[in-house]
Amino acid sequence: GSVARRGASTVRDGTDGHGAGTDEDTPEGRRQRRTRTDAFEPERWEEADRRPPRRSSEPRSPSHRPVPVAAPADLPADIANELASAAGPDWSTLRPRVSERMAAGIGAYERERYRDASRILKTVVDAVPNAPSVRELVALSQYQLGFWKAALPNLEAFAALTGSVDMHPVRMDCHRALGRPKKVEALWDELRRGSPDPEVLTEGRLVLAGTRADNGDLTGAIDLLLEAGAGRLVRNPAERHLRQWYVLADLTERSGDLPRARELFLRIAAVDPDAYDVADRLESLGPPTRSRRRPKGPRRAH
């Protein structure tokens, strides 16, 4: 299974794999170049680091850096076994260093320190290139940073090593960001044939709809979602239902059907008022316009 797969609902503008990541709240633009270091510095594990992550748009103190002390070397048994199997007879030599770095990389990713996670996990990929979990996690770190081209080889390696289509939506998202709609369509066909979980299939469908909309086919994008039942009212909606409603609402608003878009945004707000930017979207749409009915005049006598 996936170590820490995150959804692929929003596509940010692509880079060549060496630029800084984009702000998740602004899908296009807002890049800042930063110097990248490949030196390994294990993270400090303290209670202070367990606070909720700061939003990327908030100012961060320049002195905020992890203190380099020993990272935990304990790994889940399945990941340790996978690394040992991939390393083969070299595992006895590689084990101390690789275990430490893998544990530190997982910790950095879980706390959304994607730059640290990418830097640390690349050293694990170099040491054990045939370990699927490492390929998956370094790819997801690069994806979160907006390093589309850098993420793709690791995503492809994960698929080749496992035969799984679970990461296809992320691959599709990278190709969409790089302006490769044919690649997105081809991966969608593979994803459908792979019979994935509903959540994975939903993510792929949302990326495909976004790709078609990017290329001017709003009607095709909306029809794709409607034919899959994305607009159905669900009694106990899961996260994937909210995501489908949101994308459908966005596309519907772009197509000019504002009443339908408002209804879908209101449906999301009824389940989770704080979901995404639904409150802002509803405010921008304004209150529903009531149709003015002409007063009925007196009936004529016959």
GROMACS .gro file of C-alpha atoms in nm:
model
  302
    1GLY     CA    1   0.000   0.000   0.000
    2SER     CA    2   0.083   0.367  -0.015
    3VAL     CA    3   0.313   0.507   0.253
    4ALA     CA    4   0.154   0.850   0.262
    5ARG     CA    5  -0.036   0.917  -0.060
    6ARG     CA    6  -0.194   1.261  -0.087
    7GLY     CA    7  -0.467   1.364  -0.329
    8ALA     CA    8  -0.413   1.521  -0.667
    9SER     CA    9  -0.703   1.758  -0.686
   10THR     CA   10  -0.522   2.082  -0.763
   11VAL     CA   11  -0.265   2.124  -1.035
   12ARG     CA   12  -0.006   2.390  -0.991
   13ASP     CA   13   0.200   2.544  -1.266
   14GLY     CA   14   0.496   2.321  -1.353
   15THR     CA   15   0.868   2.383  -1.315
   16ASP     CA   16   1.170   2.208  -1.452
   17GLY     CA   17   1.228   2.020  -1.129
   18HIS     CA   18   1.477   2.264  -0.980
   19GLY     CA   19   1.259   2.556  -0.877
   20ALA     CA   20   1.099   2.611  -0.541
   21GLY     CA   21   0.757   2.470  -0.465
   22THR     CA   22   0.442   2.669  -0.516
   23ASP     CA   23   0.197   2.785  -0.253
   24GLU     CA   24  -0.083   2.533  -0.229
   25ASP     CA   25  -0.337   2.812  -0.191
   26THR     CA   26  -0.236   2.974  -0.523
   27PRO     CA   27  -0.233   2.711  -0.796
   28GLU     CA   28  -0.045   2.933  -1.039
   29GLY     CA   29   0.265   3.137  -0.966
   30ARG     CA   30   0.424   3.238  -0.634
   31ARG     CA   31   0.756   3.062  -0.671
   32GLN     CA   32   1.062   3.161  -0.475
   33ARG     CA   33   1.408   3.033  -0.557
   34ARG     CA   34   1.592   2.887  -0.262
   35THR     CA   35   1.936   2.734  -0.226
   36ARG     CA   36   1.915   2.356  -0.192
   37THR     CA   37   2.166   2.159   0.010
   38ASP     CA   38   2.223   1.786  -0.016
   39ALA     CA   39   2.386   1.756   0.326
   40PHE     CA   40   2.199   1.518   0.553
   41GLU     CA   41   2.081   1.672   0.879
   42PRO     CA   42   1.855   1.448   1.091
   43GLU     CA   43   1.559   1.629   1.238
   44ARG     CA   44   1.507   1.688   1.604
   45TRP     CA   45   1.202   1.517   1.748
   46GLU     CA   46   1.047   1.739   2.013
   47GLU     CA   47   0.700   1.826   2.129
   48ALA     CA   48   0.747   2.173   1.984
   49ASP     CA   49   0.762   2.017   1.639
   50ARG     CA   50   0.425   1.848   1.684
   51ARG     CA   51   0.224   2.170   1.663
   52PRO     CA   52   0.000   2.214   1.355
   53PRO     CA   53   0.202   2.311   1.046
   54ARG     CA   54   0.213   2.679   0.958
   55ARG     CA   55   0.043   2.780   0.633
   56SER     CA   56   0.293   2.857   0.362
   57SER     CA   57   0.154   3.209   0.323
   58GLU     CA   58   0.239   3.300   0.683
   59PRO     CA   59   0.577   3.458   0.765
   60ARG     CA   60   0.838   3.224   0.901
   61SER     CA   61   1.134   3.327   1.113
   62PRO     CA   62   1.465   3.302   0.919
   63SER     CA   63   1.617   3.130   1.222
   64HIS     CA   64   1.359   2.846   1.217
   65ARG     CA   65   1.567   2.538   1.134
   66PRO     CA   66   1.566   2.180   1.264
   67VAL     CA   67   1.836   2.120   1.523
   68PRO     CA   68   2.069   1.846   1.390
   69VAL     CA   69   2.054   1.567   1.645
   70ALA     CA   70   2.011   1.192   1.605
   71ALA     CA   71   1.692   1.085   1.428
   72PRO     CA   72   1.503   0.771   1.525
   73ALA     CA   73   1.622   0.466   1.332
   74ASP     CA   74   1.320   0.245   1.404
   75LEU     CA   75   1.114   0.167   1.096
   76PRO     CA   76   0.785  -0.017   1.050
   77ALA     CA   77   0.856  -0.384   0.995
   78ASP     CA   78   0.713  -0.392   0.642
   79ILE     CA   79   0.930  -0.103   0.524
   80ALA     CA   80   1.241  -0.246   0.693
   81ASN     CA   81   1.177  -0.581   0.524
   82GLU     CA   82   1.123  -0.412   0.189
   83LEU     CA   83   1.451  -0.222   0.219
   84ALA     CA   84   1.638  -0.538   0.321
   85SER     CA   85   1.495  -0.732   0.028
   86ALA     CA   86   1.578  -0.455  -0.220
   87ALA     CA   87   1.933  -0.413  -0.086
   88GLY     CA   88   2.008  -0.785  -0.093
   89PRO     CA   89   2.346  -0.894   0.048
   90ASP     CA   90   2.451  -0.531   0.096
   91TRP     CA   91   2.183  -0.473   0.361
   92SER     CA   92   2.407  -0.555   0.656
   93THR     CA   93   2.638  -0.273   0.550
   94LEU     CA   94   2.369  -0.027   0.445
   95ARG     CA   95   2.124  -0.090   0.728
   96PRO     CA   96   2.236   0.168   0.990
   97ARG     CA   97   2.264   0.464   0.752
   98VAL     CA   98   1.965   0.378   0.531
   99SER     CA   99   1.736   0.304   0.825
  100GLU     CA  100   1.821   0.634   0.989
  101ARG     CA  101   1.763   0.834   0.673
  102MET     CA  102   1.443   0.655   0.582
  103ALA     CA  103   1.301   0.721   0.928
  104ALA     CA  104   1.404   1.086   0.910
  105GLY     CA  105   1.255   1.120   0.561
  106ILE     CA  106   0.922   0.972   0.670
  107GLY     CA  107   0.915   1.205   0.970
  108ALA     CA  108   0.987   1.510   0.755
  109TYR     CA  109   0.714   1.416   0.509
  110GLU     CA  110   0.455   1.355   0.778
  111ARG     CA  111   0.523   1.703   0.917
  112GLU     CA  112   0.496   1.852   0.567
  113ARG     CA  113   0.864   1.944   0.547
  114TYR     CA  114   0.875   1.832   0.187
  115ARG     CA  115   1.205   1.996   0.097
  116ASP     CA  116   1.382   1.815   0.383
  117ALA     CA  117   1.203   1.491   0.297
  118SER     CA  118   1.305   1.511  -0.070
  119ARG     CA  119   1.666   1.586   0.016
  120ILE     CA  120   1.696   1.305   0.270
  121LEU     CA  121   1.507   1.042   0.073
  122LYS     CA  122   1.710   1.097  -0.244
  123THR     CA  123   2.008   0.953  -0.058
  124VAL     CA  124   1.800   0.643   0.023
  125VAL     CA  125   1.700   0.606  -0.344
  126ASP     CA  126   2.068   0.622  -0.440
  127ALA     CA  127   2.149   0.344  -0.192
  128VAL     CA  128   1.841   0.124  -0.252
  129PRO     CA  129   1.687   0.218  -0.589
  130ASN     CA  130   1.455  -0.085  -0.607
  131ALA     CA  131   1.258  -0.013  -0.289
  132PRO     CA  132   0.905   0.097  -0.394
  133SER     CA  133   0.822   0.284  -0.073
  134VAL     CA  134   1.127   0.507  -0.108
  135ARG     CA  135   1.045   0.585  -0.470
  136GLU     CA  136   0.687   0.664  -0.375
  137LEU     CA  137   0.772   0.893  -0.088
  138VAL     CA  138   1.046   1.091  -0.262
  139ALA     CA  139   0.812   1.136  -0.560
  140LEU     CA  140   0.534   1.266  -0.338
  141SER     CA  141   0.775   1.507  -0.169
  142GLN     CA  142   0.885   1.640  -0.508
  143TYR     CA  143   0.522   1.660  -0.620
  144GLN     CA  144   0.425   1.866  -0.316
  145LEU     CA  145   0.709   2.106  -0.400
  146GLY     CA  146   0.595   2.140  -0.761
  147PHE     CA  147   0.897   1.952  -0.902
  148TRP     CA  148   0.689   1.781  -1.172
  149LYS     CA  149   0.970   1.652  -1.396
  150ALA     CA  150   1.176   1.533  -1.102
  151ALA     CA  151   0.882   1.339  -0.957
  152LEU     CA  152   0.790   1.152  -1.275
  153PRO     CA  153   1.087   0.908  -1.294
  154ASN     CA  154   1.026   0.804  -0.933
  155LEU     CA  155   0.653   0.761  -0.996
  156GLU     CA  156   0.727   0.551  -1.303
  157ALA     CA  157   0.977   0.342  -1.107
  158PHE     CA  158   0.714   0.282  -0.837
  159ALA     CA  159   0.465   0.159  -1.098
  160ALA     CA  160   0.724  -0.068  -1.261
  161LEU     CA  161   0.835  -0.216  -0.927
  162THR     CA  162   0.486  -0.279  -0.790
  163GLY     CA  163   0.256  -0.309  -1.093
  164SER     CA  164   0.021  -0.078  -0.901
  165VAL     CA  165  -0.184   0.206  -1.052
  166ASP     CA  166  -0.234   0.378  -0.716
  167MET     CA  167   0.004   0.660  -0.810
  168HIS     CA  168  -0.141   0.714  -1.157
  169PRO     CA  169  -0.346   1.020  -1.051
  170VAL     CA  170  -0.028   1.188  -0.930
  171ARG     CA  171   0.150   1.098  -1.255
  172MET     CA  172  -0.146   1.239  -1.447
  173ASP     CA  173  -0.132   1.556  -1.240
  174CYS     CA  174   0.238   1.604  -1.319
  175HIS     CA  175   0.179   1.559  -1.691
  176ARG     CA  176  -0.115   1.800  -1.674
  177ALA     CA  177   0.107   2.061  -1.509
  178LEU     CA  178   0.366   2.009  -1.782
  179GLY     CA  179   0.104   2.055  -2.056
  180ARG     CA  180   0.089   1.694  -2.180
  181PRO     CA  181  -0.282   1.612  -2.222
  182LYS     CA  182  -0.218   1.300  -2.432
  183LYS     CA  183  -0.011   1.150  -2.151
  184VAL     CA  184  -0.293   1.226  -1.909
  185GLU     CA  185  -0.549   1.049  -2.129
  186ALA     CA  186  -0.322   0.745  -2.175
  187LEU     CA  187  -0.264   0.710  -1.801
  188TRP     CA  188  -0.639   0.743  -1.739
  189ASP     CA  189  -0.699   0.444  -1.966
  190GLU     CA  190  -0.440   0.243  -1.769
  191LEU     CA  191  -0.596   0.353  -1.441
  192ARG     CA  192  -0.946   0.240  -1.541
  193ARG     CA  193  -0.817  -0.099  -1.655
  194GLY     CA  194  -0.632  -0.142  -1.326
  195SER     CA  195  -0.957  -0.150  -1.120
  196PRO     CA  196  -0.828   0.073  -0.840
  197ASP     CA  197  -1.003   0.178  -0.519
  198PRO     CA  198  -1.288   0.430  -0.567
  199GLU     CA  199  -1.080   0.708  -0.411
  200VAL     CA  200  -0.794   0.653  -0.656
  201LEU     CA  201  -1.031   0.637  -0.953
  202THR     CA  202  -1.202   0.956  -0.838
  203GLU     CA  203  -0.869   1.140  -0.816
  204GLY     CA  204  -0.778   1.032  -1.167
  205ARG     CA  205  -1.114   1.141  -1.303
  206LEU     CA  206  -1.081   1.485  -1.142
  207VAL     CA  207  -0.737   1.533  -1.297
  208LEU     CA  208  -0.868   1.426  -1.636
  209ALA     CA  209  -1.163   1.666  -1.609
  210GLY     CA  210  -0.927   1.949  -1.521
  211THR     CA  211  -0.703   1.863  -1.815
  212ARG     CA  212  -0.994   1.874  -2.059
  213ALA     CA  213  -1.109   2.204  -1.915
  214ASP     CA  214  -0.755   2.342  -1.950
  215ASN     CA  215  -0.778   2.268  -2.321
  216GLY     CA  216  -1.109   2.449  -2.362
  217ASP     CA  217  -1.343   2.151  -2.341
  218LEU     CA  218  -1.554   2.260  -2.045
  219THR     CA  219  -1.856   2.065  -2.170
  220GLY     CA  220  -1.652   1.745  -2.200
  221ALA     CA  221  -1.506   1.795  -1.853
  222ILE     CA  222  -1.849   1.847  -1.697
  223ASP     CA  223  -2.001   1.554  -1.885
  224LEU     CA  224  -1.716   1.327  -1.768
  225LEU     CA  225  -1.802   1.399  -1.406
  226LEU     CA  226  -2.178   1.387  -1.448
  227GLU     CA  227  -2.166   1.052  -1.630
  228ALA     CA  228  -1.974   0.910  -1.333
  229GLY     CA  229  -2.240   1.036  -1.091
  230ALA     CA  230  -2.027   1.316  -0.946
  231GLY     CA  231  -2.329   1.545  -0.914
  232ARG     CA  232  -2.549   1.303  -0.721
  233LEU     CA  233  -2.671   1.404  -0.378
  234VAL     CA  234  -2.531   1.161  -0.117
  235ARG     CA  235  -2.679   1.112   0.228
  236ASN     CA  236  -2.345   1.057   0.404
  237PRO     CA  237  -2.084   1.210   0.172
  238ALA     CA  238  -1.720   1.104   0.198
  239GLU     CA  239  -1.427   1.330   0.122
  240ARG     CA  240  -1.421   1.217  -0.240
  241HIS     CA  241  -1.781   1.331  -0.284
  242LEU     CA  242  -1.697   1.680  -0.156
  243ARG     CA  243  -1.401   1.695  -0.392
  244GLN     CA  244  -1.614   1.594  -0.688
  245TRP     CA  245  -1.881   1.849  -0.600
  246TYR     CA  246  -1.619   2.120  -0.569
  247VAL     CA  247  -1.457   2.052  -0.907
  248LEU     CA  248  -1.797   2.021  -1.071
  249ALA     CA  249  -1.907   2.350  -0.911
  250ASP     CA  250  -1.591   2.522  -1.033
  251LEU     CA  251  -1.634   2.395  -1.389
  252THR     CA  252  -2.004   2.481  -1.385
  253GLU     CA  253  -1.931   2.835  -1.272
  254ARG     CA  254  -1.672   2.872  -1.548
  255SER     CA  255  -1.929   2.753  -1.800
  256GLY     CA  256  -2.168   3.030  -1.691
  257ASP     CA  257  -2.424   2.821  -1.501
  258LEU     CA  258  -2.404   3.022  -1.181
  259PRO     CA  259  -2.722   2.890  -1.013
  260ARG     CA  260  -2.600   2.531  -1.046
  261ALA     CA  261  -2.252   2.626  -0.923
  262ARG     CA  262  -2.404   2.801  -0.621
  263GLU     CA  263  -2.614   2.497  -0.539
  264LEU     CA  264  -2.308   2.269  -0.544
  265PHE     CA  265  -2.100   2.505  -0.329
  266LEU     CA  266  -2.391   2.530  -0.082
  267ARG     CA  267  -2.409   2.152  -0.073
  268ILE     CA  268  -2.042   2.136   0.030
  269ALA     CA  269  -2.085   2.413   0.288
  270ALA     CA  270  -2.375   2.225   0.447
  271VAL     CA  271  -2.140   1.932   0.514
  272ASP     CA  272  -1.825   2.130   0.600
  273PRO     CA  273  -1.845   2.512   0.609
  274ASP     CA  274  -1.465   2.536   0.623
  275ALA     CA  275  -1.398   2.310   0.325
  276TYR     CA  276  -1.156   2.450   0.068
  277ASP     CA  277  -1.247   2.810  -0.024
  278VAL     CA  278  -1.619   2.743  -0.047
  279ALA     CA  279  -1.714   3.042   0.168
  280ASP     CA  280  -1.521   3.278  -0.059
  281ARG     CA  281  -1.666   3.120  -0.372
  282LEU     CA  282  -2.020   3.162  -0.243
  283GLU     CA  283  -1.951   3.523  -0.149
  284SER     CA  284  -1.817   3.596  -0.498
  285LEU     CA  285  -2.127   3.442  -0.654
  286GLY     CA  286  -2.354   3.662  -0.442
  287PRO     CA  287  -2.705   3.581  -0.321
  288PRO     CA  288  -2.937   3.390  -0.551
  289THR     CA  289  -3.143   3.609  -0.780
  290ARG     CA  290  -3.515   3.572  -0.727
  291SER     CA  291  -3.729   3.578  -1.037
  292ARG     CA  292  -3.984   3.855  -1.034
  293ARG     CA  293  -4.334   3.731  -1.101
  294ARG     CA  294  -4.580   3.968  -1.264
  295PRO     CA  295  -4.891   4.031  -1.049
  296LYS     CA  296  -5.197   3.857  -1.170
  297GLY     CA  297  -5.463   4.086  -1.307
  298PRO     CA  298  -5.837   4.044  -1.260
  299ARG     CA  299  -5.994   3.770  -1.459
  300ARG     CA  300  -6.210   3.876  -1.747
  301ALA     CA  301  -6.571   3.785  -1.726
  302HIS     CA  302  -6.692   3.563  -2.002
   0.00000   0.00000   0.00000
